[in-house]
PDB file of C-alpha atoms in Angstrom:
ATOM      1  CA  MET A  13     -33.607 -37.493 -43.089  1.00  0.00           C
ATOM      2  CA  LEU A  14     -31.581 -39.325 -45.680  1.00  0.00           C
ATOM      3  CA  ALA A  15     -34.761 -40.543 -47.354  1.00  0.00           C
ATOM      4  CA  VAL A  16     -35.812 -36.894 -47.746  1.00  0.00           C
ATOM      5  CA  THR A  17     -32.341 -36.372 -49.253  1.00  0.00           C
ATOM      6  CA  ALA A  18     -32.920 -39.200 -51.598  1.00  0.00           C
ATOM      7  CA  ASP A  19     -36.188 -37.664 -52.782  1.00  0.00           C
ATOM      8  CA  LEU A  20     -34.440 -34.276 -53.273  1.00  0.00           C
ATOM      9  CA  ILE A  21     -31.638 -35.901 -55.314  1.00  0.00           C
ATOM     10  CA  ALA A  22     -34.124 -37.849 -57.405  1.00  0.00           C
ATOM     11  CA  GLY A  23     -36.064 -34.539 -58.117  1.00  0.00           C
ATOM     12  CA  THR A  24     -32.898 -32.809 -59.069  1.00  0.00           C
ATOM     13  CA  LEU A  25     -31.942 -35.443 -61.635  1.00  0.00           C
ATOM     14  CA  ALA A  26     -35.241 -35.180 -63.495  1.00  0.00           C
ATOM     15  CA  GLY A  27     -34.485 -33.778 -66.989  1.00  0.00           C
ATOM     16  CA  SER A  28     -30.873 -33.081 -66.278  1.00  0.00           C
ATOM     17  CA  SER A  29     -29.179 -36.363 -66.888  1.00  0.00           C
ATOM     18  CA  ALA A  30     -31.201 -37.676 -69.712  1.00  0.00           C
ATOM     19  CA  ALA A  31     -31.113 -35.533 -72.853  1.00  0.00           C
ATOM     20  CA  PRO A  32     -33.994 -35.760 -75.185  1.00  0.00           C
ATOM     21  CA  ARG A  33     -33.539 -38.077 -78.095  1.00  0.00           C
ATOM     22  CA  GLY A  34     -35.446 -35.928 -80.657  1.00  0.00           C
ATOM     23  CA  GLY A  35     -33.154 -33.547 -82.562  1.00  0.00           C
ATOM     24  CA  ASP A  36     -35.671 -31.795 -84.868  1.00  0.00           C
ATOM     25  CA  LEU A  37     -37.071 -28.733 -83.120  1.00  0.00           C
ATOM     26  CA  ALA A  38     -38.724 -27.322 -86.175  1.00  0.00           C
ATOM     27  CA  ASP A  39     -42.148 -28.401 -85.027  1.00  0.00           C
ATOM     28  CA  LEU A  40     -41.780 -27.082 -81.621  1.00  0.00           C
ATOM     29  CA  ARG A  41     -40.442 -23.711 -82.901  1.00  0.00           C
ATOM     30  CA  GLU A  42     -43.470 -23.578 -85.244  1.00  0.00           C
ATOM     31  CA  LYS A  43     -45.867 -24.240 -82.421  1.00  0.00           C
ATOM     32  CA  CYS A  44     -44.139 -21.505 -80.375  1.00  0.00           C
ATOM     33  CA  GLU A  45     -44.687 -18.986 -83.261  1.00  0.00           C
ATOM     34  CA  GLU A  46     -48.219 -19.950 -83.427  1.00  0.00           C
ATOM     35  CA  TRP A  47     -48.649 -19.298 -79.634  1.00  0.00           C
ATOM     36  CA  LEU A  48     -47.167 -15.992 -80.127  1.00  0.00           C
ATOM     37  CA  THR A  49     -49.733 -15.192 -82.721  1.00  0.00           C
ATOM     38  CA  LEU A  50     -52.567 -16.719 -80.470  1.00  0.00           C
ATOM     39  CA  LEU A  51     -51.401 -14.595 -77.548  1.00  0.00           C
ATOM     40  CA  GLU A  52     -51.540 -11.332 -79.678  1.00  0.00           C
ATOM     41  CA  GLU A  53     -55.019 -12.201 -80.877  1.00  0.00           C
ATOM     42  CA  ILE A  54     -56.530 -12.727 -77.488  1.00  0.00           C
ATOM     43  CA  PRO A  55     -59.168 -10.134 -76.902  1.00  0.00           C
ATOM     44  CA  SER A  56     -58.438  -7.530 -74.218  1.00  0.00           C
ATOM     45  CA  GLY A  57     -60.015  -8.508 -70.859  1.00  0.00           C
ATOM     46  CA  SER A  58     -59.931 -12.267 -71.654  1.00  0.00           C
ATOM     47  CA  ILE A  59     -56.870 -12.772 -69.688  1.00  0.00           C
ATOM     48  CA  SER A  60     -54.893 -10.168 -67.688  1.00  0.00           C
ATOM     49  CA  ASP A  61     -52.285  -8.095 -69.652  1.00  0.00           C
ATOM     50  CA  GLY A  62     -49.717  -9.279 -67.104  1.00  0.00           C
ATOM     51  CA  THR A  63     -50.503 -12.990 -67.797  1.00  0.00           C
ATOM     52  CA  ARG A  64     -50.418 -12.522 -71.560  1.00  0.00           C
ATOM     53  CA  ASP A  65     -47.013 -10.665 -71.288  1.00  0.00           C
ATOM     54  CA  GLN A  66     -45.618 -13.345 -68.977  1.00  0.00           C
ATOM     55  CA  LEU A  67     -46.660 -16.087 -71.396  1.00  0.00           C
ATOM     56  CA  SER A  68     -45.256 -14.146 -74.333  1.00  0.00           C
ATOM     57  CA  VAL A  69     -41.985 -13.781 -72.625  1.00  0.00           C
ATOM     58  CA  GLN A  70     -41.850 -17.526 -71.786  1.00  0.00           C
ATOM     59  CA  VAL A  71     -42.655 -18.395 -75.404  1.00  0.00           C
ATOM     60  CA  ALA A  72     -40.002 -15.889 -76.730  1.00  0.00           C
ATOM     61  CA  HIS A  73     -37.443 -17.439 -74.275  1.00  0.00           C
ATOM     62  CA  LEU A  74     -38.290 -20.862 -75.494  1.00  0.00           C
ATOM     63  CA  ILE A  75     -37.786 -19.881 -79.109  1.00  0.00           C
ATOM     64  CA  TRP A  76     -34.379 -18.378 -78.092  1.00  0.00           C
ATOM     65  CA  LEU A  77     -33.380 -21.769 -76.422  1.00  0.00           C
ATOM     66  CA  ILE A  78     -34.484 -23.600 -79.534  1.00  0.00           C
ATOM     67  CA  ASP A  79     -32.345 -21.333 -81.736  1.00  0.00           C
ATOM     68  CA  ASN A  80     -29.348 -21.799 -79.268  1.00  0.00           C
ATOM     69  CA  VAL A  81     -29.943 -25.533 -78.489  1.00  0.00           C
ATOM     70  CA  ASN A  82     -26.310 -26.122 -79.428  1.00  0.00           C
ATOM     71  CA  LEU A  83     -25.226 -24.004 -76.490  1.00  0.00           C
ATOM     72  CA  PHE A  84     -27.688 -25.128 -73.812  1.00  0.00           C
ATOM     73  CA  GLY A  85     -28.827 -28.583 -74.943  1.00  0.00           C
ATOM     74  CA  GLY A  86     -32.115 -30.341 -75.592  1.00  0.00           C
ATOM     75  CA  ALA A  87     -32.796 -30.843 -71.838  1.00  0.00           C
ATOM     76  CA  ARG A  88     -33.089 -27.027 -71.245  1.00  0.00           C
ATOM     77  CA  VAL A  89     -35.521 -26.811 -74.232  1.00  0.00           C
ATOM     78  CA  ALA A  90     -37.650 -29.618 -72.762  1.00  0.00           C
ATOM     79  CA  GLN A  91     -37.572 -28.111 -69.244  1.00  0.00           C
ATOM     80  CA  GLN A  92     -38.652 -24.695 -70.595  1.00  0.00           C
ATOM     81  CA  THR A  93     -41.339 -26.281 -72.641  1.00  0.00           C
ATOM     82  CA  GLU A  94     -42.751 -28.220 -69.809  1.00  0.00           C
ATOM     83  CA  GLY A  95     -42.823 -24.946 -67.702  1.00  0.00           C
ATOM     84  CA  LEU A  96     -44.607 -23.136 -70.497  1.00  0.00           C
ATOM     85  CA  VAL A  97     -47.139 -25.881 -70.829  1.00  0.00           C
ATOM     86  CA  GLY A  98     -47.866 -25.605 -67.119  1.00  0.00           C
ATOM     87  CA  SER A  99     -48.291 -21.784 -67.477  1.00  0.00           C
ATOM     88  CA  LEU A 100     -50.448 -22.027 -70.544  1.00  0.00           C
ATOM     89  CA  THR A 101     -52.590 -24.738 -68.889  1.00  0.00           C
ATOM     90  CA  GLN A 102     -53.162 -22.459 -65.804  1.00  0.00           C
ATOM     91  CA  ALA A 103     -54.049 -19.449 -68.047  1.00  0.00           C
ATOM     92  CA  VAL A 104     -56.566 -21.559 -70.094  1.00  0.00           C
ATOM     93  CA  GLY A 105     -57.911 -23.134 -66.878  1.00  0.00           C
ATOM     94  CA  GLY A 106     -58.708 -19.752 -65.533  1.00  0.00           C
ATOM     95  CA  LEU A 107     -60.962 -18.922 -68.469  1.00  0.00           C
ATOM     96  CA  PRO A 108     -64.704 -19.345 -68.063  1.00  0.00           C
ATOM     97  CA  ASN A 109     -66.048 -22.622 -69.324  1.00  0.00           C
ATOM     98  CA  THR A 110     -68.259 -20.711 -71.730  1.00  0.00           C
ATOM     99  CA  SER A 111     -65.322 -18.767 -73.275  1.00  0.00           C
ATOM    100  CA  PRO A 112     -64.832 -19.678 -76.850  1.00  0.00           C
ATOM    101  CA  LEU A 113     -61.186 -19.091 -76.242  1.00  0.00           C
ATOM    102  CA  ARG A 114     -60.950 -21.945 -73.800  1.00  0.00           C
ATOM    103  CA  GLY A 115     -61.389 -24.654 -76.452  1.00  0.00           C
ATOM    104  CA  LYS A 116     -59.104 -22.872 -78.930  1.00  0.00           C
ATOM    105  CA  LEU A 117     -56.311 -22.352 -76.521  1.00  0.00           C
ATOM    106  CA  GLY A 118     -56.849 -25.799 -74.832  1.00  0.00           C
ATOM    107  CA  ALA A 119     -56.370 -27.511 -78.180  1.00  0.00           C
ATOM    108  CA  ALA A 120     -53.269 -25.464 -78.783  1.00  0.00           C
ATOM    109  CA  VAL A 121     -51.917 -26.572 -75.371  1.00  0.00           C
ATOM    110  CA  VAL A 122     -52.458 -30.201 -76.165  1.00  0.00           C
ATOM    111  CA  THR A 123     -50.676 -29.810 -79.602  1.00  0.00           C
ATOM    112  CA  LEU A 124     -47.748 -28.168 -77.824  1.00  0.00           C
ATOM    113  CA  MET A 125     -47.723 -30.984 -75.379  1.00  0.00           C
ATOM    114  CA  SER A 126     -47.763 -33.542 -78.195  1.00  0.00           C
ATOM    115  CA  VAL A 127     -44.766 -31.980 -80.026  1.00  0.00           C
ATOM    116  CA  LEU A 128     -42.853 -31.973 -76.691  1.00  0.00           C
ATOM    117  CA  PHE A 129     -43.628 -35.603 -76.204  1.00  0.00           C
ATOM    118  CA  VAL A 130     -42.248 -36.417 -79.718  1.00  0.00           C
ATOM    119  CA  PHE A 131     -39.139 -34.309 -79.085  1.00  0.00           C
ATOM    120  CA  ASN A 132     -38.686 -35.661 -75.559  1.00  0.00           C
ATOM    121  CA  GLN A 133     -38.740 -39.356 -76.466  1.00  0.00           C
ATOM    122  CA  GLY A 134     -36.251 -40.063 -73.677  1.00  0.00           C
ATOM    123  CA  THR A 135     -38.917 -39.779 -71.002  1.00  0.00           C
ATOM    124  CA  GLU A 136     -38.907 -43.466 -70.215  1.00  0.00           C
ATOM    125  CA  MET A 137     -35.021 -43.395 -70.037  1.00  0.00           C
ATOM    126  CA  ALA A 138     -35.144 -40.370 -67.741  1.00  0.00           C
ATOM    127  CA  GLN A 139     -37.640 -42.065 -65.462  1.00  0.00           C
ATOM    128  CA  THR A 140     -35.392 -45.312 -65.300  1.00  0.00           C
ATOM    129  CA  SER A 141     -32.410 -43.090 -64.394  1.00  0.00           C
ATOM    130  CA  ILE A 142     -34.450 -41.404 -61.576  1.00  0.00           C
ATOM    131  CA  GLU A 143     -35.618 -44.856 -60.320  1.00  0.00           C
ATOM    132  CA  ASN A 144     -32.053 -46.123 -60.367  1.00  0.00           C
ATOM    133  CA  ALA A 145     -30.826 -43.102 -58.523  1.00  0.00           C
ATOM    134  CA  LYS A 146     -33.563 -43.492 -55.867  1.00  0.00           C
ATOM    135  CA  GLY A 147     -32.370 -47.109 -55.457  1.00  0.00           C
ATOM    136  CA  VAL A 148     -28.661 -46.190 -55.001  1.00  0.00           C
ATOM    137  CA  VAL A 149     -29.531 -43.459 -52.526  1.00  0.00           C
ATOM    138  CA  HIS A 150     -31.763 -45.958 -50.689  1.00  0.00           C
ATOM    139  CA  GLU A 151     -28.894 -48.481 -50.450  1.00  0.00           C
ATOM    140  CA  ILE A 152     -26.647 -45.814 -49.151  1.00  0.00           C
ATOM    141  CA  THR A 153     -29.211 -44.768 -46.629  1.00  0.00           C
ATOM    142  CA  GLN A 154     -29.597 -48.419 -45.310  1.00  0.00           C
ATOM    143  CA  THR A 155     -25.747 -48.792 -45.166  1.00  0.00           C
ATOM    144  CA  TYR A 156     -25.594 -45.597 -43.161  1.00  0.00           C
ATOM    145  CA  GLU A 157     -28.363 -46.533 -40.819  1.00  0.00           C
ATOM    146  CA  GLY A 158     -26.733 -49.979 -40.279  1.00  0.00           C
ATOM    147  CA  LEU A 159     -23.475 -48.298 -39.388  1.00  0.00           C
ATOM    148  CA  THR A 160     -25.048 -45.921 -36.920  1.00  0.00           C
ATOM    149  CA  ASP A 161     -27.151 -48.513 -35.066  1.00  0.00           C
TER     150      ASP A 161
END
C-alpha cells in the first residue's frame, strides 16, 4: 500500500516542484497564435466542430497563461502545453492517413513540442527530483515495514 502511495506522490510532484528554466515565452506564444489560425483554416468535416472548439479553447487558455506567467508560473504553462500537445496529437492521429491535413498538423505539433522542450529545459532536473522523492518514500516505506514486522 505504501509503495502505491509512493507512486502517487511521485506522480504529483511531476511538473510542480521544478520550474522550467526557460523564461522567453515569445516563441511558444507565437506557435499558439499559429495554431489558432490553423484550427480556423481546417475545412469543415475534417475534424468535428466540438474537437476544433475544444482545441481552440485549450490554445486560448495557454495564451492566457503565457500572458499571466508572472501570476501562475512557468510550470503551469509547461503543464498546459503538455496537455495541449496530447490533445492535438490525438486529433491529428484521428485524421485519415491520406488526409493532407495530417502532415501539416503533425508538423505543427512537432514544432510546438520543440518549443516546449526549449522552454522546459528543466526536464532532467524534474526527473531527478521525482527519482529522489521516490527514494525517500521507499526508505520511509521500508522503515515502516520494519517497525510493523
